[in-house]
Amino acid sequence: MEDYKGSMRMQEQKSKNIIDFIDIPDALKEIAGIVADGGRISPGQGIMLFEQGDLGFLGFLADMVRCRKSGNKAYYIRNFHIEPTNICVNRCKFCSYSHHFSKTRWELTMDEILDKVNAQEKNVSELHITGAVHPDRDIYYYGGLLKKIKAARPDLHVKAYSAVELDYMIQKSGMSKKEGLVYLKSCGLDSIPGGGAEIFDETIRKEICGMKSTSDAWLEVHETAHQLGIPSNATMLYGHKEGYIHRIDHLERLRQLQDRTHGFNAFIPLKFRNSNNEMSEISEVSVTEDMKMYAVARVYLDNFPHLKAYWPAVGRKLAQVSLSFGVDDLDGTINDSTRIYSLAGAEDQNPVMTVSQMITMIKEANRTPVERDSFYNELDLVEN
Ligand code: V47
Ligand code: SF4
């Protein structure tokens, strides 16, 4: 470990020297110095990176941070999703999934959900449950569901219910956020996914998803969860009506919360996809913009252990390239179990990735593939 740290220090010193030879404004050189020293950049410097940093420079900075945190490792997990329903009390304009836009209504029964759980191979280690905010289902239904899943597969890590789903079911029960989360934890809730964050800026949030839980409520659910020992992820929906200032504001709110709790595992930038929703007139952003987003997030969120590219949302090719822009986690095998992104126009209409495909993808990017569990513990390599 000392050797590794020593070589990192040498690499950082070399990085500083290399920067001296690049023809960029002094203000960007100053940012490079801060990043090389393991320091923290300010909101103004974050905006400057978006506005003035070219892609090679941003990739270089993000790679320094990624390498310091994860060495050469790139993680993946054997997982699957369950989306219990698409019937939703909200009406987010970017959503292609809820019954409002897709015009079909469906809700899985408890037995249908359990059949999906029982159909999974034993080496699948994580279940991600998220869906719409159903008006008639309550916290006891979702707690009961967790209990049944745990009874069927006690070894499965259940990462369930976005902060927006949780906020709704907890409010409806009359419990406080703490009481609701304590109850769900006792039923088997292991961690919380990062969905529902969208964009924290209140004006844009109101425009694109005004009915949804507020930004403060989202942050409060995660803060309370962390205090109870329930880890979580964070997301940001980008590439719609927001500007760089809103992206940095979002990252800043997350960075401050993480300073207090250290409960976030990964940050996941979610690219707005424009098919089949009420924001289809907005063009999707370029790949350059995507890579900038990953790189700046990696640099800005110096206290987040991992940066994830969720490949069913961005496509395999973009996910692979993102490994050179700060990403150290490609999420999972998915097993064709999610529709949120296929409905919004993602490349993979039936997302499934075998472990060997995942390994090949990572090796082609010159990284070392590591299968992880939900806490980023390393598992022994088994290719099938
Ligand atoms: O909150 C919905 C997003 C999220 C669109 O925590 C869209 O490991 C782009 O949060 N274009 C749900 N994005 C998915 C999510 C997630 C996914 C994978 C892993 C994890 C994790 C979390 O999907 C929603 C919303 O931000 N979304 N529609 C769209 N048209
Ligand atoms: Fe409902 Fe989620 Fe779609 Fe918003 S994004 S309408 S909360 S399913």
PDB file of N, CA, C and O in Angstrom, residues 199-210 214-217 219 246 249 253:
ATOM      1  N   ILE A 199     -32.962  17.353 -10.944  1.00  0.00           N
ATOM      2  CA  ILE A 199     -32.074  18.507 -10.806  1.00  0.00           C
ATOM      3  C   ILE A 199     -32.593  19.292  -9.610  1.00  0.00           C
ATOM      4  O   ILE A 199     -33.791  19.529  -9.490  1.00  0.00           O
ATOM      5  N   PHE A 200     -31.688  19.638  -8.702  1.00  0.00           N
ATOM      6  CA  PHE A 200     -32.145  20.230  -7.437  1.00  0.00           C
ATOM      7  C   PHE A 200     -32.612  21.673  -7.579  1.00  0.00           C
ATOM      8  O   PHE A 200     -33.393  22.148  -6.759  1.00  0.00           O
ATOM      9  N   ASP A 201     -32.106  22.389  -8.585  1.00  0.00           N
ATOM     10  CA  ASP A 201     -32.525  23.791  -8.726  1.00  0.00           C
ATOM     11  C   ASP A 201     -34.055  23.866  -8.751  1.00  0.00           C
ATOM     12  O   ASP A 201     -34.709  23.243  -9.609  1.00  0.00           O
ATOM     13  N   GLU A 202     -34.608  24.642  -7.835  1.00  0.00           N
ATOM     14  CA  GLU A 202     -36.061  24.613  -7.615  1.00  0.00           C
ATOM     15  C   GLU A 202     -36.849  25.116  -8.827  1.00  0.00           C
ATOM     16  O   GLU A 202     -37.929  24.602  -9.112  1.00  0.00           O
ATOM     17  N   THR A 203     -36.303  26.097  -9.555  1.00  0.00           N
ATOM     18  CA  THR A 203     -37.055  26.643 -10.699  1.00  0.00           C
ATOM     19  C   THR A 203     -37.162  25.613 -11.819  1.00  0.00           C
ATOM     20  O   THR A 203     -38.247  25.362 -12.359  1.00  0.00           O
ATOM     21  N   ILE A 204     -36.049  24.978 -12.147  1.00  0.00           N
ATOM     22  CA  ILE A 204     -36.093  23.983 -13.237  1.00  0.00           C
ATOM     23  C   ILE A 204     -36.839  22.730 -12.789  1.00  0.00           C
ATOM     24  O   ILE A 204     -37.599  22.133 -13.558  1.00  0.00           O
ATOM     25  N   ARG A 205     -36.660  22.367 -11.542  1.00  0.00           N
ATOM     26  CA  ARG A 205     -37.375  21.188 -11.028  1.00  0.00           C
ATOM     27  C   ARG A 205     -38.883  21.386 -11.188  1.00  0.00           C
ATOM     28  O   ARG A 205     -39.603  20.485 -11.601  1.00  0.00           O
ATOM     29  N   LYS A 206     -39.331  22.613 -10.858  1.00  0.00           N
ATOM     30  CA  LYS A 206     -40.756  22.911 -10.965  1.00  0.00           C
ATOM     31  C   LYS A 206     -41.234  22.772 -12.412  1.00  0.00           C
ATOM     32  O   LYS A 206     -42.307  22.250 -12.683  1.00  0.00           O
ATOM     33  N   GLU A 207     -40.373  23.207 -13.342  1.00  0.00           N
ATOM     34  CA  GLU A 207     -40.749  23.154 -14.766  1.00  0.00           C
ATOM     35  C   GLU A 207     -40.828  21.727 -15.290  1.00  0.00           C
ATOM     36  O   GLU A 207     -41.705  21.405 -16.074  1.00  0.00           O
ATOM     37  N   ILE A 208     -39.907  20.877 -14.872  1.00  0.00           N
ATOM     38  CA  ILE A 208     -39.859  19.543 -15.510  1.00  0.00           C
ATOM     39  C   ILE A 208     -40.519  18.450 -14.668  1.00  0.00           C
ATOM     40  O   ILE A 208     -40.904  17.418 -15.206  1.00  0.00           O
ATOM     41  N   CYS A 209     -40.614  18.663 -13.355  1.00  0.00           N
ATOM     42  CA  CYS A 209     -41.234  17.620 -12.524  1.00  0.00           C
ATOM     43  C   CYS A 209     -41.809  18.241 -11.246  1.00  0.00           C
ATOM     44  O   CYS A 209     -41.488  17.807 -10.132  1.00  0.00           O
ATOM     45  N   GLY A 210     -42.670  19.245 -11.451  1.00  0.00           N
ATOM     46  CA  GLY A 210     -43.183  20.039 -10.339  1.00  0.00           C
ATOM     47  C   GLY A 210     -43.994  19.277  -9.298  1.00  0.00           C
ATOM     48  O   GLY A 210     -44.131  19.736  -8.170  1.00  0.00           O
ATOM     49  N   THR A 214     -39.800  17.565  -3.207  1.00  0.00           N
ATOM     50  CA  THR A 214     -38.856  18.677  -3.377  1.00  0.00           C
ATOM     51  C   THR A 214     -37.414  18.171  -3.253  1.00  0.00           C
ATOM     52  O   THR A 214     -37.164  17.069  -2.741  1.00  0.00           O
ATOM     53  N   SER A 215     -36.517  19.040  -3.669  1.00  0.00           N
ATOM     54  CA  SER A 215     -35.084  18.703  -3.545  1.00  0.00           C
ATOM     55  C   SER A 215     -34.722  18.499  -2.075  1.00  0.00           C
ATOM     56  O   SER A 215     -33.985  17.573  -1.726  1.00  0.00           O
ATOM     57  N   ASP A 216     -35.249  19.384  -1.212  1.00  0.00           N
ATOM     58  CA  ASP A 216     -34.940  19.253   0.221  1.00  0.00           C
ATOM     59  C   ASP A 216     -35.434  17.917   0.770  1.00  0.00           C
ATOM     60  O   ASP A 216     -34.760  17.276   1.580  1.00  0.00           O
ATOM     61  N   ALA A 217     -36.626  17.502   0.307  1.00  0.00           N
ATOM     62  CA  ALA A 217     -37.156  16.215   0.791  1.00  0.00           C
ATOM     63  C   ALA A 217     -36.256  15.074   0.326  1.00  0.00           C
ATOM     64  O   ALA A 217     -35.964  14.135   1.087  1.00  0.00           O
ATOM     65  N   LEU A 219     -33.068  15.181  -0.318  1.00  0.00           N
ATOM     66  CA  LEU A 219     -31.818  15.211   0.450  1.00  0.00           C
ATOM     67  C   LEU A 219     -32.051  14.726   1.879  1.00  0.00           C
ATOM     68  O   LEU A 219     -31.217  14.019   2.457  1.00  0.00           O
ATOM     69  N   HIS A 246     -26.522  25.113 -12.791  1.00  0.00           N
ATOM     70  CA  HIS A 246     -27.458  24.220 -12.083  1.00  0.00           C
ATOM     71  C   HIS A 246     -26.812  22.861 -11.796  1.00  0.00           C
ATOM     72  O   HIS A 246     -27.073  22.243 -10.770  1.00  0.00           O
ATOM     73  N   ASP A 249     -24.558  23.421  -8.878  1.00  0.00           N
ATOM     74  CA  ASP A 249     -25.373  23.580  -7.662  1.00  0.00           C
ATOM     75  C   ASP A 249     -25.812  22.199  -7.145  1.00  0.00           C
ATOM     76  O   ASP A 249     -25.764  21.917  -5.943  1.00  0.00           O
ATOM     77  N   ARG A 253     -24.670  20.514  -3.540  1.00  0.00           N
ATOM     78  CA  ARG A 253     -25.581  20.057  -2.460  1.00  0.00           C
ATOM     79  C   ARG A 253     -25.245  18.622  -2.060  1.00  0.00           C
ATOM     80  O   ARG A 253     -25.302  18.253  -0.889  1.00  0.00           O
TER      81      ARG A 253
END
